[in-house]
XYZ file of C-alpha atoms in Angstrom:
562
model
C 27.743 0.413 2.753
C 28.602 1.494 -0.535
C 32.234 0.609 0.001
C 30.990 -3.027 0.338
C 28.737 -2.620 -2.279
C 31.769 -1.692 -4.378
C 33.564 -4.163 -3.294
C 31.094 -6.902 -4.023
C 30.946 -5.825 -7.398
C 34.754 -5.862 -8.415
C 34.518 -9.757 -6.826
C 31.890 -10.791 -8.696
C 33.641 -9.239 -12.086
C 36.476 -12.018 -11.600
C 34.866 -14.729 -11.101
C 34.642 -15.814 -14.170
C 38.344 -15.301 -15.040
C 38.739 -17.623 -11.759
C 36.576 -19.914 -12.933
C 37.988 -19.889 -16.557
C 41.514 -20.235 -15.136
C 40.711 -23.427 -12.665
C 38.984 -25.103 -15.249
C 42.114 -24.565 -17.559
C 44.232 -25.961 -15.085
C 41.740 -28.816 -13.884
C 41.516 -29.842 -17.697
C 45.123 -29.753 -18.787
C 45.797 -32.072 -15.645
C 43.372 -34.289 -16.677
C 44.776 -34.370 -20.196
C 48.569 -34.644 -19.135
C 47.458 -37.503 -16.598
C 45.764 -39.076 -19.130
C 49.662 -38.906 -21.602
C 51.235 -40.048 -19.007
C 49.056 -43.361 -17.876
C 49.258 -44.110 -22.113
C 53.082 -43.288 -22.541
C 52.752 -42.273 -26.616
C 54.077 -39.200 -27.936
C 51.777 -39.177 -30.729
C 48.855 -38.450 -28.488
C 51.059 -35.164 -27.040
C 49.700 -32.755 -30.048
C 45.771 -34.199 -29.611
C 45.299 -33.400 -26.318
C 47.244 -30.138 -26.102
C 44.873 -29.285 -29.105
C 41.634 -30.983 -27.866
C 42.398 -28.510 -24.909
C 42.242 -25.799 -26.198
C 39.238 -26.463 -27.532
C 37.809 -26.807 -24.181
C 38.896 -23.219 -23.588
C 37.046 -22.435 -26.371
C 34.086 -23.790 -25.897
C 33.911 -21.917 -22.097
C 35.304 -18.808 -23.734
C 32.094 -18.708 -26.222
C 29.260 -19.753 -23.282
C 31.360 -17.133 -20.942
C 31.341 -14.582 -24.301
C 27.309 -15.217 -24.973
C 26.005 -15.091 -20.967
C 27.880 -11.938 -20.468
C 26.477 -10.441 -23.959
C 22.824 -12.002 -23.055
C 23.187 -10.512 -19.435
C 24.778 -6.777 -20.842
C 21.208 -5.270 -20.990
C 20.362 -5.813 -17.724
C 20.493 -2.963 -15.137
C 23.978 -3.516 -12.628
C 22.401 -5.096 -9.870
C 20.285 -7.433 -11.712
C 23.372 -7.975 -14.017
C 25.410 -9.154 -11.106
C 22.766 -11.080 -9.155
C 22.234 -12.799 -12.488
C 25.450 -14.216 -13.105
C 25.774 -15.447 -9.939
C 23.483 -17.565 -11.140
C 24.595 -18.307 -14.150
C 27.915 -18.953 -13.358
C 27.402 -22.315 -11.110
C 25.036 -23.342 -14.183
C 27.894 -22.449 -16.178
C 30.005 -25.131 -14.300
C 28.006 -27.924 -14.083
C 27.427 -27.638 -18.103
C 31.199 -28.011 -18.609
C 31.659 -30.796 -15.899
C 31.405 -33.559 -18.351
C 34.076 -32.599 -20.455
C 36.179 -33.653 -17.325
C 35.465 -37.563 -19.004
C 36.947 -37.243 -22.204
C 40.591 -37.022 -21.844
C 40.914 -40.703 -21.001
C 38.939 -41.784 -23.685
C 40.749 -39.457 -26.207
C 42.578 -42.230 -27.638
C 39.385 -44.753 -28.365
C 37.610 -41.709 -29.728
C 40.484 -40.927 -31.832
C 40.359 -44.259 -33.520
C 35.930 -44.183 -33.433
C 35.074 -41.128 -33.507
C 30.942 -40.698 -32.923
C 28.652 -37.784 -32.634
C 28.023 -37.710 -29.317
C 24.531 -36.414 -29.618
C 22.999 -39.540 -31.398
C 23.766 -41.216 -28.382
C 20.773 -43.072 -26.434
C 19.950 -43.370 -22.570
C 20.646 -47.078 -23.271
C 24.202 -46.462 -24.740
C 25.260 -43.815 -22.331
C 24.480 -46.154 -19.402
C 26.310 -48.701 -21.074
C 29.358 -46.315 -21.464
C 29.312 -45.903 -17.716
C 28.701 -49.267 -16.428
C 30.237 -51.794 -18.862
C 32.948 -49.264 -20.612
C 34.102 -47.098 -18.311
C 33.001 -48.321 -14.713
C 32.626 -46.380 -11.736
C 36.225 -45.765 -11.338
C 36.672 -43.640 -13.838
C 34.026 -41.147 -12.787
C 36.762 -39.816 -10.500
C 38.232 -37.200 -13.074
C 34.708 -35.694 -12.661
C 34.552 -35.826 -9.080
C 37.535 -33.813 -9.098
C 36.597 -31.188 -11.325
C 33.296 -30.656 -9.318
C 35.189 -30.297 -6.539
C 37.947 -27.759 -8.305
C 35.379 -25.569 -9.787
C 33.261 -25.436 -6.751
C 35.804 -24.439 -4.688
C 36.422 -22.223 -7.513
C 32.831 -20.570 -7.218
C 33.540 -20.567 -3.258
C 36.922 -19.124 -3.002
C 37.085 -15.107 -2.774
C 38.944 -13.355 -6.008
C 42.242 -11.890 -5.671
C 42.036 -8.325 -7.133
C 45.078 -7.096 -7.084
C 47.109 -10.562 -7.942
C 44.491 -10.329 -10.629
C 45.054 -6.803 -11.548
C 49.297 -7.738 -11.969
C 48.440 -10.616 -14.575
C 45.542 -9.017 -16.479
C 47.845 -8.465 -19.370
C 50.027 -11.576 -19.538
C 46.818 -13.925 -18.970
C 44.505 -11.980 -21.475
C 47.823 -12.385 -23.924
C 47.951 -16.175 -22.736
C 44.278 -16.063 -23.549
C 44.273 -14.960 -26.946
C 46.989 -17.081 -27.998
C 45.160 -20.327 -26.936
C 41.785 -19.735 -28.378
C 43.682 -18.305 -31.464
C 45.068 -21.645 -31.984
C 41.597 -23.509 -31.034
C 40.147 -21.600 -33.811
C 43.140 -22.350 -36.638
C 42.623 -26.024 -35.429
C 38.823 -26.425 -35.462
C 38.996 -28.198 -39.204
C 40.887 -30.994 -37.706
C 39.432 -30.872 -33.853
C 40.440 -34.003 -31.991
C 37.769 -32.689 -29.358
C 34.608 -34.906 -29.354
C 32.669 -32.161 -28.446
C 33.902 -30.141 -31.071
C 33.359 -32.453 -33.567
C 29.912 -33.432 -33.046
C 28.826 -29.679 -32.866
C 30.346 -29.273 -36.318
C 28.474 -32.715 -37.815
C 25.198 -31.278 -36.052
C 25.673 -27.524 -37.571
C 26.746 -29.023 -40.608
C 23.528 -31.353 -40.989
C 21.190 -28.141 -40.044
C 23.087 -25.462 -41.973
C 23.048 -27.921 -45.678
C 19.674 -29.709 -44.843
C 18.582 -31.039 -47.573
C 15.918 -33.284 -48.326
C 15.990 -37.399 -46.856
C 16.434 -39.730 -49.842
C 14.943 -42.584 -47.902
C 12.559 -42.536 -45.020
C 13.336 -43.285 -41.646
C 13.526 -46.153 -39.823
C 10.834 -46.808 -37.050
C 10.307 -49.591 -34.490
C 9.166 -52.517 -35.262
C 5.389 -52.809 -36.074
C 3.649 -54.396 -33.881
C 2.428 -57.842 -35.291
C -0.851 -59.905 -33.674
C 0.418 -63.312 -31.737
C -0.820 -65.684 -34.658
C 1.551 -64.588 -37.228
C 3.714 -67.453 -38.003
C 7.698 -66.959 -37.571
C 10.013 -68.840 -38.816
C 12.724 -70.572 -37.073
C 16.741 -70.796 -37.159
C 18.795 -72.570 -39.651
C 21.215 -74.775 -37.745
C 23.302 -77.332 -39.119
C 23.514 -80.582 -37.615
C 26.636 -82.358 -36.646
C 25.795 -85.623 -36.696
C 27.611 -88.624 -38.097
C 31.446 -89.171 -39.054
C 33.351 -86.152 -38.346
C 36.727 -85.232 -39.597
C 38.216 -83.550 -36.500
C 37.560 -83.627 -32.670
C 38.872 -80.559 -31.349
C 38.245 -77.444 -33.363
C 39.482 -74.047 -32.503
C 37.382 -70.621 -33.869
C 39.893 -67.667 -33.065
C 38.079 -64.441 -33.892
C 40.188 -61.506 -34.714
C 39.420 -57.987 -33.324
C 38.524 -55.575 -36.129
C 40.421 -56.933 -39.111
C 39.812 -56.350 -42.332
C 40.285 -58.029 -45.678
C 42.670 -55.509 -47.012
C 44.639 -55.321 -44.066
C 45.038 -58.912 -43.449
C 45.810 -60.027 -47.075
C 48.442 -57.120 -47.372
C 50.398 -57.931 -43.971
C 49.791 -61.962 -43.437
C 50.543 -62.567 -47.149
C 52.330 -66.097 -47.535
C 55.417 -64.551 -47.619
C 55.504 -61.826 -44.903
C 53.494 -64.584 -42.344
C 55.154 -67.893 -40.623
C 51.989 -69.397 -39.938
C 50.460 -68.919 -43.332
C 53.986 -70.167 -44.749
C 53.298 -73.412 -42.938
C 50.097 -74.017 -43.370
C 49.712 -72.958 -46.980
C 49.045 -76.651 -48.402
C 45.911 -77.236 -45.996
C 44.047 -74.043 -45.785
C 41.541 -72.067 -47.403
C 40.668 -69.136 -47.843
C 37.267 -67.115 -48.708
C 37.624 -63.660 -50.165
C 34.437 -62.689 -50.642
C 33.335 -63.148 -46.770
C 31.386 -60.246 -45.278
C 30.776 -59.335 -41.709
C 26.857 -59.078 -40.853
C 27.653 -55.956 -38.095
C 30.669 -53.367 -37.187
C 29.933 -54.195 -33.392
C 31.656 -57.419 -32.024
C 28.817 -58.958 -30.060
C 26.261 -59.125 -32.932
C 29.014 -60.218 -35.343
C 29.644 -62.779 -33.196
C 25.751 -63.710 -32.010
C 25.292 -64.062 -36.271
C 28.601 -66.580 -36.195
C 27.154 -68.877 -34.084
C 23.145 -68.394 -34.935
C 23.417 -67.358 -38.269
C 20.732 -64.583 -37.519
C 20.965 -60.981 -38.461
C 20.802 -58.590 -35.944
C 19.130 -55.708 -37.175
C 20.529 -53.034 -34.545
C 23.529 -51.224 -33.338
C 24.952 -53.453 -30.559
C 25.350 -51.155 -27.977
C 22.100 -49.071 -28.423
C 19.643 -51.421 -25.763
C 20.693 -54.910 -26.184
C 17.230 -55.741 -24.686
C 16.208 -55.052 -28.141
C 18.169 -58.786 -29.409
C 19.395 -60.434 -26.609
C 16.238 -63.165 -26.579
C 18.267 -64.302 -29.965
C 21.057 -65.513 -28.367
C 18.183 -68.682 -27.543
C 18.063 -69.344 -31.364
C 18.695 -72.812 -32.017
C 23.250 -72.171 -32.592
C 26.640 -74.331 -33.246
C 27.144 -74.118 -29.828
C 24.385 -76.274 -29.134
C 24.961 -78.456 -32.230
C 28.566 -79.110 -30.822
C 26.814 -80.047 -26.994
C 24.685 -82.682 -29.180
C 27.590 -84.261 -30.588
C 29.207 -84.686 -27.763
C 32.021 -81.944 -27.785
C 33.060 -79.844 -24.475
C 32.435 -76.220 -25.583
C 34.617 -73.525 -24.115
C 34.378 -69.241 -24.527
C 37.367 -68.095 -23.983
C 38.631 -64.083 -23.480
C 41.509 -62.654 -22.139
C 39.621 -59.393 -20.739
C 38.909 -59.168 -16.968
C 35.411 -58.858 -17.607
C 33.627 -59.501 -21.096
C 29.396 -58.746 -20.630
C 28.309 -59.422 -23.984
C 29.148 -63.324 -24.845
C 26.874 -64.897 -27.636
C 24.787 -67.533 -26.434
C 26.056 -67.420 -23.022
C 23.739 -70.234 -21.331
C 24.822 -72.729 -24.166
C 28.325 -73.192 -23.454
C 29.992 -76.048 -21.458
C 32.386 -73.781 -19.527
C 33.389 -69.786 -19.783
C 36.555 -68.266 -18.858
C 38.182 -65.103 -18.652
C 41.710 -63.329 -17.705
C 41.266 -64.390 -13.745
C 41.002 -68.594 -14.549
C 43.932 -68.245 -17.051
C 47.215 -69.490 -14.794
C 49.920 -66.883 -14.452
C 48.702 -64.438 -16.483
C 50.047 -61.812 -14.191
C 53.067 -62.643 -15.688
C 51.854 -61.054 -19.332
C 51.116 -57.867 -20.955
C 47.986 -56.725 -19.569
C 46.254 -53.389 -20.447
C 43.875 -51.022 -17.681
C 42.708 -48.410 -19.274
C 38.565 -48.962 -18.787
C 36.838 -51.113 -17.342
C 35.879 -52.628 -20.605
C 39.572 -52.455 -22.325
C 41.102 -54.206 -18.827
C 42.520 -57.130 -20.566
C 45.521 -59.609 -20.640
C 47.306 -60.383 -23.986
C 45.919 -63.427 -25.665
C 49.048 -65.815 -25.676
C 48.368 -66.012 -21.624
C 44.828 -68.225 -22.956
C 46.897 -70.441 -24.806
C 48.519 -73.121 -22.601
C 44.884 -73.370 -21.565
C 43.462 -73.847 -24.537
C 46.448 -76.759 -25.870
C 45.718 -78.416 -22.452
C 41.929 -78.649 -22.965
C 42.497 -82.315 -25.869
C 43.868 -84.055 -22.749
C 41.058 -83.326 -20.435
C 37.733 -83.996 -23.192
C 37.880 -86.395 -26.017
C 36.101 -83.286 -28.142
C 35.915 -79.515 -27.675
C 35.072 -76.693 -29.556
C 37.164 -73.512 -28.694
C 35.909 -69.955 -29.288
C 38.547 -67.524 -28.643
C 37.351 -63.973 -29.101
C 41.023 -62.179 -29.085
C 41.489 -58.743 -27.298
C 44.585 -57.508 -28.775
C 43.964 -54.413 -31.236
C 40.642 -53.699 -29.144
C 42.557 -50.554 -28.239
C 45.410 -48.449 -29.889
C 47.465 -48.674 -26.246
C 48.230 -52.580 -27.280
C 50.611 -51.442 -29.628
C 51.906 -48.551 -27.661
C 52.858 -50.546 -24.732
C 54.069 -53.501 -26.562
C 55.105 -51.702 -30.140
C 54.186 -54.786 -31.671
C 51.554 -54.131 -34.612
C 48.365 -55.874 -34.697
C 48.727 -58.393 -37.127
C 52.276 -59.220 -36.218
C 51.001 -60.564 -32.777
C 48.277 -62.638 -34.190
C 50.869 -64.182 -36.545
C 52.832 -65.131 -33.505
C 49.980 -66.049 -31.602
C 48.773 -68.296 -34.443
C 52.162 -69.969 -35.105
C 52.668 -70.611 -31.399
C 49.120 -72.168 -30.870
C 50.306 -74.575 -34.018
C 53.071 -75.473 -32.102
C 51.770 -76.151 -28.675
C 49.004 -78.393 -31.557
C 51.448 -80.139 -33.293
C 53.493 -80.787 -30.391
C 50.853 -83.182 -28.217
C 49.903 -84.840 -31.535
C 46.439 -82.999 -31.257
C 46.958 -81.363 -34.657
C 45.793 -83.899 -36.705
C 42.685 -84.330 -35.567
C 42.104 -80.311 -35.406
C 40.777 -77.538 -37.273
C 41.245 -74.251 -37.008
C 38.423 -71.858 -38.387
C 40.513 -67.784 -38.276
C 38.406 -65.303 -38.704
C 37.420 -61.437 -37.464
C 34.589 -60.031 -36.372
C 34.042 -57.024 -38.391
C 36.657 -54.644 -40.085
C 36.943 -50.369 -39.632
C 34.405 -49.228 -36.933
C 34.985 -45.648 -38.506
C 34.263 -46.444 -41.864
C 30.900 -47.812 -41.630
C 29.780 -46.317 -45.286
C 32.484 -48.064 -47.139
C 32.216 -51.951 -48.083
C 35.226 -52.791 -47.790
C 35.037 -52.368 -43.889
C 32.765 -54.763 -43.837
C 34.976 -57.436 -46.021
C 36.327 -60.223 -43.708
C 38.567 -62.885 -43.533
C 37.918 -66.258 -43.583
C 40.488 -68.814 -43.360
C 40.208 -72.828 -42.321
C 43.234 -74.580 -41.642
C 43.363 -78.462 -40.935
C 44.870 -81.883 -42.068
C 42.000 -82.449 -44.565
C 41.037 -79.416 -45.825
C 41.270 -78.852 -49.569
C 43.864 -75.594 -50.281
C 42.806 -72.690 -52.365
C 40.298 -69.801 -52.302
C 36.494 -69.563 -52.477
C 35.152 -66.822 -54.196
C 31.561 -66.827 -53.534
C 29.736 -64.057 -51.465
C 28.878 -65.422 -47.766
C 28.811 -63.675 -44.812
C 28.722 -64.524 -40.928
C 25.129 -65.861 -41.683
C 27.029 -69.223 -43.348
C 29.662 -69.607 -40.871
C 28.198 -72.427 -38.977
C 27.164 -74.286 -42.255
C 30.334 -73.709 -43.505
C 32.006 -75.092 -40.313
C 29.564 -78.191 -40.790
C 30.279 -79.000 -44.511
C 34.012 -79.407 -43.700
C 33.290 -81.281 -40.447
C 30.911 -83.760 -42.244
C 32.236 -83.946 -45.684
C 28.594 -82.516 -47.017
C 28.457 -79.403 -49.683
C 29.286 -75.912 -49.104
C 26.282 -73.888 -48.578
C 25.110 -72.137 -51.834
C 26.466 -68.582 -52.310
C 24.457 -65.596 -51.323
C 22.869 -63.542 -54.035
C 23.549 -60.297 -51.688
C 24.230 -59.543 -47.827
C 23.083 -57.422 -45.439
C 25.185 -54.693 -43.666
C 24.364 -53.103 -40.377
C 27.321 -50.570 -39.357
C 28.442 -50.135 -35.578
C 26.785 -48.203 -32.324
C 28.522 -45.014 -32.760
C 26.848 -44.283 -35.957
C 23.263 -45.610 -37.649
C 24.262 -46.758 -41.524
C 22.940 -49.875 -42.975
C 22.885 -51.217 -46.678
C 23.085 -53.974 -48.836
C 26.035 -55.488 -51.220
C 25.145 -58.426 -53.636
C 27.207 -60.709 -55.782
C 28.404 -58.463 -58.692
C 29.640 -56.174 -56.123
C 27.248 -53.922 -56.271
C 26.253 -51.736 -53.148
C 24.709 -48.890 -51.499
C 24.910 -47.707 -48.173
C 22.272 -45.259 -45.911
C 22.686 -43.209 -43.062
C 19.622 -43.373 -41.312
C 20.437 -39.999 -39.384
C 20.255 -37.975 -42.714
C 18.425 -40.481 -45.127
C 21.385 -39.687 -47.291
C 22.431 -42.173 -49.685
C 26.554 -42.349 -48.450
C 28.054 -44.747 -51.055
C 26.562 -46.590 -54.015
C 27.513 -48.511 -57.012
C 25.343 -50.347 -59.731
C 21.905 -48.032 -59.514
C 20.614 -50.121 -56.848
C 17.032 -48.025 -55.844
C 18.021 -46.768 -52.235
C 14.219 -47.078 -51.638
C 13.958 -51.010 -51.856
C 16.905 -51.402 -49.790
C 15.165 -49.219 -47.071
C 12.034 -51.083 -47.220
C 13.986 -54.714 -47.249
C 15.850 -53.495 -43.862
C 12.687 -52.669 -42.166
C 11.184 -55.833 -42.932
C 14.138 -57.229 -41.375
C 13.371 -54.820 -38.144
C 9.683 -56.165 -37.898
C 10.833 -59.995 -38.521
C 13.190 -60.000 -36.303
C 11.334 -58.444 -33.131
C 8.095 -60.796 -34.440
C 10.393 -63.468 -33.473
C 12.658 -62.113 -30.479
C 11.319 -59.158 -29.057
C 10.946 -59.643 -25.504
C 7.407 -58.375 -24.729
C 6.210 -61.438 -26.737
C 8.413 -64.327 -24.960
């Protein structure tokens, strides 16, 4: 009896050293699998470093439960942990999901505590999909088998010294790494401890939900522009570049480093002083077409906006005047397309012809895409089936970092050629003449939602017609559809804006304000902290100004009053 007793007791003392080493194996698998499905050496370092952060993180809840459970007399000790243990397991599970989203976070990384119920069950469904719940599947199954299988004493005994050597050196380099953790996990916990450790007090209050407003209060509706009349082209294309910037697209498609700005020069212009409303694409593109501000993160609850998307639009204003409206996306599946009941027809990668036969990219369920020159036979062949269309071609290319490491092409080198080969296919069934061609992205750097500049957009129209030159006037996504309409029909420009709104993107709450002199100041609602400001504009007034804009804009779209 005591003999088993004895017995019992050395097994339970390896456990966790066999649960420690299966979830180091388990997780480096799942971190070389995830190398080798994205063949780039430059991810090699990241997630050989992000796992040994995972090590680290079991070695310090292994560390704490055995220090928490060292009090306890030897029989309740070891009944205890085998308690603990299985809890242990299922509290490191998730970090089985990260290794094939190292990459995305790399280029966005977000705290992965603000996240909501609504945003995580968007990760799931609409981001990741089903499929790629099998990396925890396996682990479960690893580490319970793990929990199940009997410990090896003596093989144990042999490698004490090597794996406790092994041990050390890996959570010595997790530790000398922590400053520049690639591990979201990691990362987070440092942003949280750093918020609690240097609290200091909010500078402007928090937001909160939208007050609740009796049904008689007026609301005010959309401004649309009409199209109406004598218009100067039948077929006009709006190409929306993925997460462009200003900066970056005035330093790379300059006149002389670009072939389709080279030849297009002398009937395009360009506005440099054009602001995205949001850093998320679907409410960037819901204020293109609407020319309402969304007042949210896009991928919070979208139940929050989506009644918007029934404003009056330029979708509908094309319909009136007769034009065959198209959506157009090269991604298997794309959820969240503005004003989706308005348009004519909607197509994605699976009506495009051939488009086996191009690039295509797998690695979510929401990155599963096609390269964008498979749309654009399709889109050339749509003049000779409708007398007018309107085009809106949100492009996919740059959504993800594993574009350019399967094709090595950089971003704005492909939209160049894209660009300059949609001219062609224009020019070449004498459609070009009676086109026009409205470029522009959808917001700029995700990850740099307190600077301005990531919010700074371009704008270009290109079109037999159009006068050459640059507007300097601040607009945003708010005038697009006006501006659209002024070339169309001849009629003014819309007025410039005296300031614009900024909302940043889902993965991290900042919103502020820049006006004409260039002035700014940006908020992170998290902290109330004040996270970039120039020309002593009162933080206060800008708070109060954005939660008007809350309550206005659920008076007139918030669901429980439709």
């Amino acid at each position: 009896m005591h003999h088993r007793h004895l017995k019992r007791e050395r097994c339970n003392r390896y456990r966790p050293a066999l649960l420690f080493t299966t979830f180091s194996i388990v997780q480096l698998a799942l971190h070389l699998l995830a190398l080798v499905d994205s063949p780039d050496l430059r991810l090699l370092m990241p997630h050989l470093v992000a796992w040994t952060h995972d090590l680290l993180l079991l070695s310090i809840v292994l560390i704490c439960c055995r220090l928490a459970l060292s009090g306890l007399p030897s029989k309740l000790r070891s009944r205890t942990e085998l308690v603990t243990l299985p809890i242990i397991a299922i509290t490191i599970l998730p970090l089985s999901l990260y290794p094939q989203m190292l990459r995305e976070y790399l280029s966005f990384p977000i705290n992965i505590f603000s996240a909501t119920p609504a945003s995580t069950s968007a990760l799931l469904t609409s981001y990741l999909g089903l499929s790629r719940l099998f990396p925890l599947i396996a682990a479960s199954a690893s580490l319970l088998l793990a929990m199940l299988m009997p410990p090896l004493p003596i093989w144990h005994e042999r490698l004490k010294r090597p794996l406790s050597a092994l041990w050390t050196i890996i959570i010595a380099t997790g530790l000398l790494t922590l400053s520049r953790s690639p591990h979201p996990v990691v990362n987070s916990l440092k942003e949280e401890l750093s918020s609690a450790l240097w609290h200091e007090r909010r500078e402007v209050p928090e937001l909160h939900p939208a007050t609740q407003w009796p049904d008689s209060a007026p609301l005010s509706s959309s401004s649309v522009s009409s199209l109406n009349g004598t218009l100067r082209a039948g077929h006009v294309y709006l190409i929306v570049l993925e997460g462009v910037s200003s900066d970056q697209f005035e330093k790379t498609l300059s006149a002389k480093r670009s072939v389709f700005l080279g030849r297009i020069a002398k009937h395009a212009r360009y506005f440099d002083r054009y602001y995205t409303t949001n850093l998320d694409s679907y409410t960037s593109l819901i204020a293109m077409l609407t020319s309402e501000q969304v007042p949210y993160r896009a991928y919070t609850d979208t139940g929050l906006y989506e009644n918007v998307n029934r404003a009056p639009n330029l979708v509908r204003s094309f319909n009136a005047a007769g034009f065959h409206t198209l959506f157009i996306s090269t991604y298997d599946d794309q959820p969240f397309i503005p004003v989706r009941h308005e348009w004519s027809s909607i197509m994605h990668r699976q009506d495009l012809p051939a488009w086996k036969t191009w690039v295509s990219v797998e690695s979510s369920r929401m990155e599963s895409a096609t390269e964008d020159r498979a749309a654009l036979s399709t889109i050339a062949a749509l003049p000779r089936q409708h007398d007018r269309t309107f085009i809106l071609h949100e492009l996919a290319y740059g959504h993800t970092t594993e574009w350019r490491a399967k094709t090595g092409i950089p971003q704005l080198a492909y939209y160049d050629t894209y660009l300059n080969e949609l001219l062609e296919l224009l020019m070449g069934q004498a459609t070009w003449q009676k086109s026009l061609l409205v470029i522009v992205s959808d917001h700029g750097d995700r990850a740099s939602a307190e600077s301005t500049g990531s919010y700074r957009v371009p704008l270009l129209i290109v079109g037999p017609g159009v006068e050459p030159g640059r507007d300097h006037a601040l607009r945003s996504h708010l005038d697009l559809q006006h501006i659209i309409a002024s070339v169309m029909t001849s009629r003014n420009i819309p007025q410039p804006r005296e300031d614009a709104i900024l909302v940043g993107s889902t993965g991290r709450w900042i919103y502020g304000l820049i006006d004409a002199g260039g002035n700014h100041l940006m908020v992170d609602d998290h902290s109330g902290k004040v996270l970039a400001s120039r020309g002593g504009i009162n933080p206060l007034v800008v708070q109060d100004r954005f939660q008007k804009i809350i309550n206005h804009f659920s008076r007139r779209f918030d669901p429980k009053r439709q």
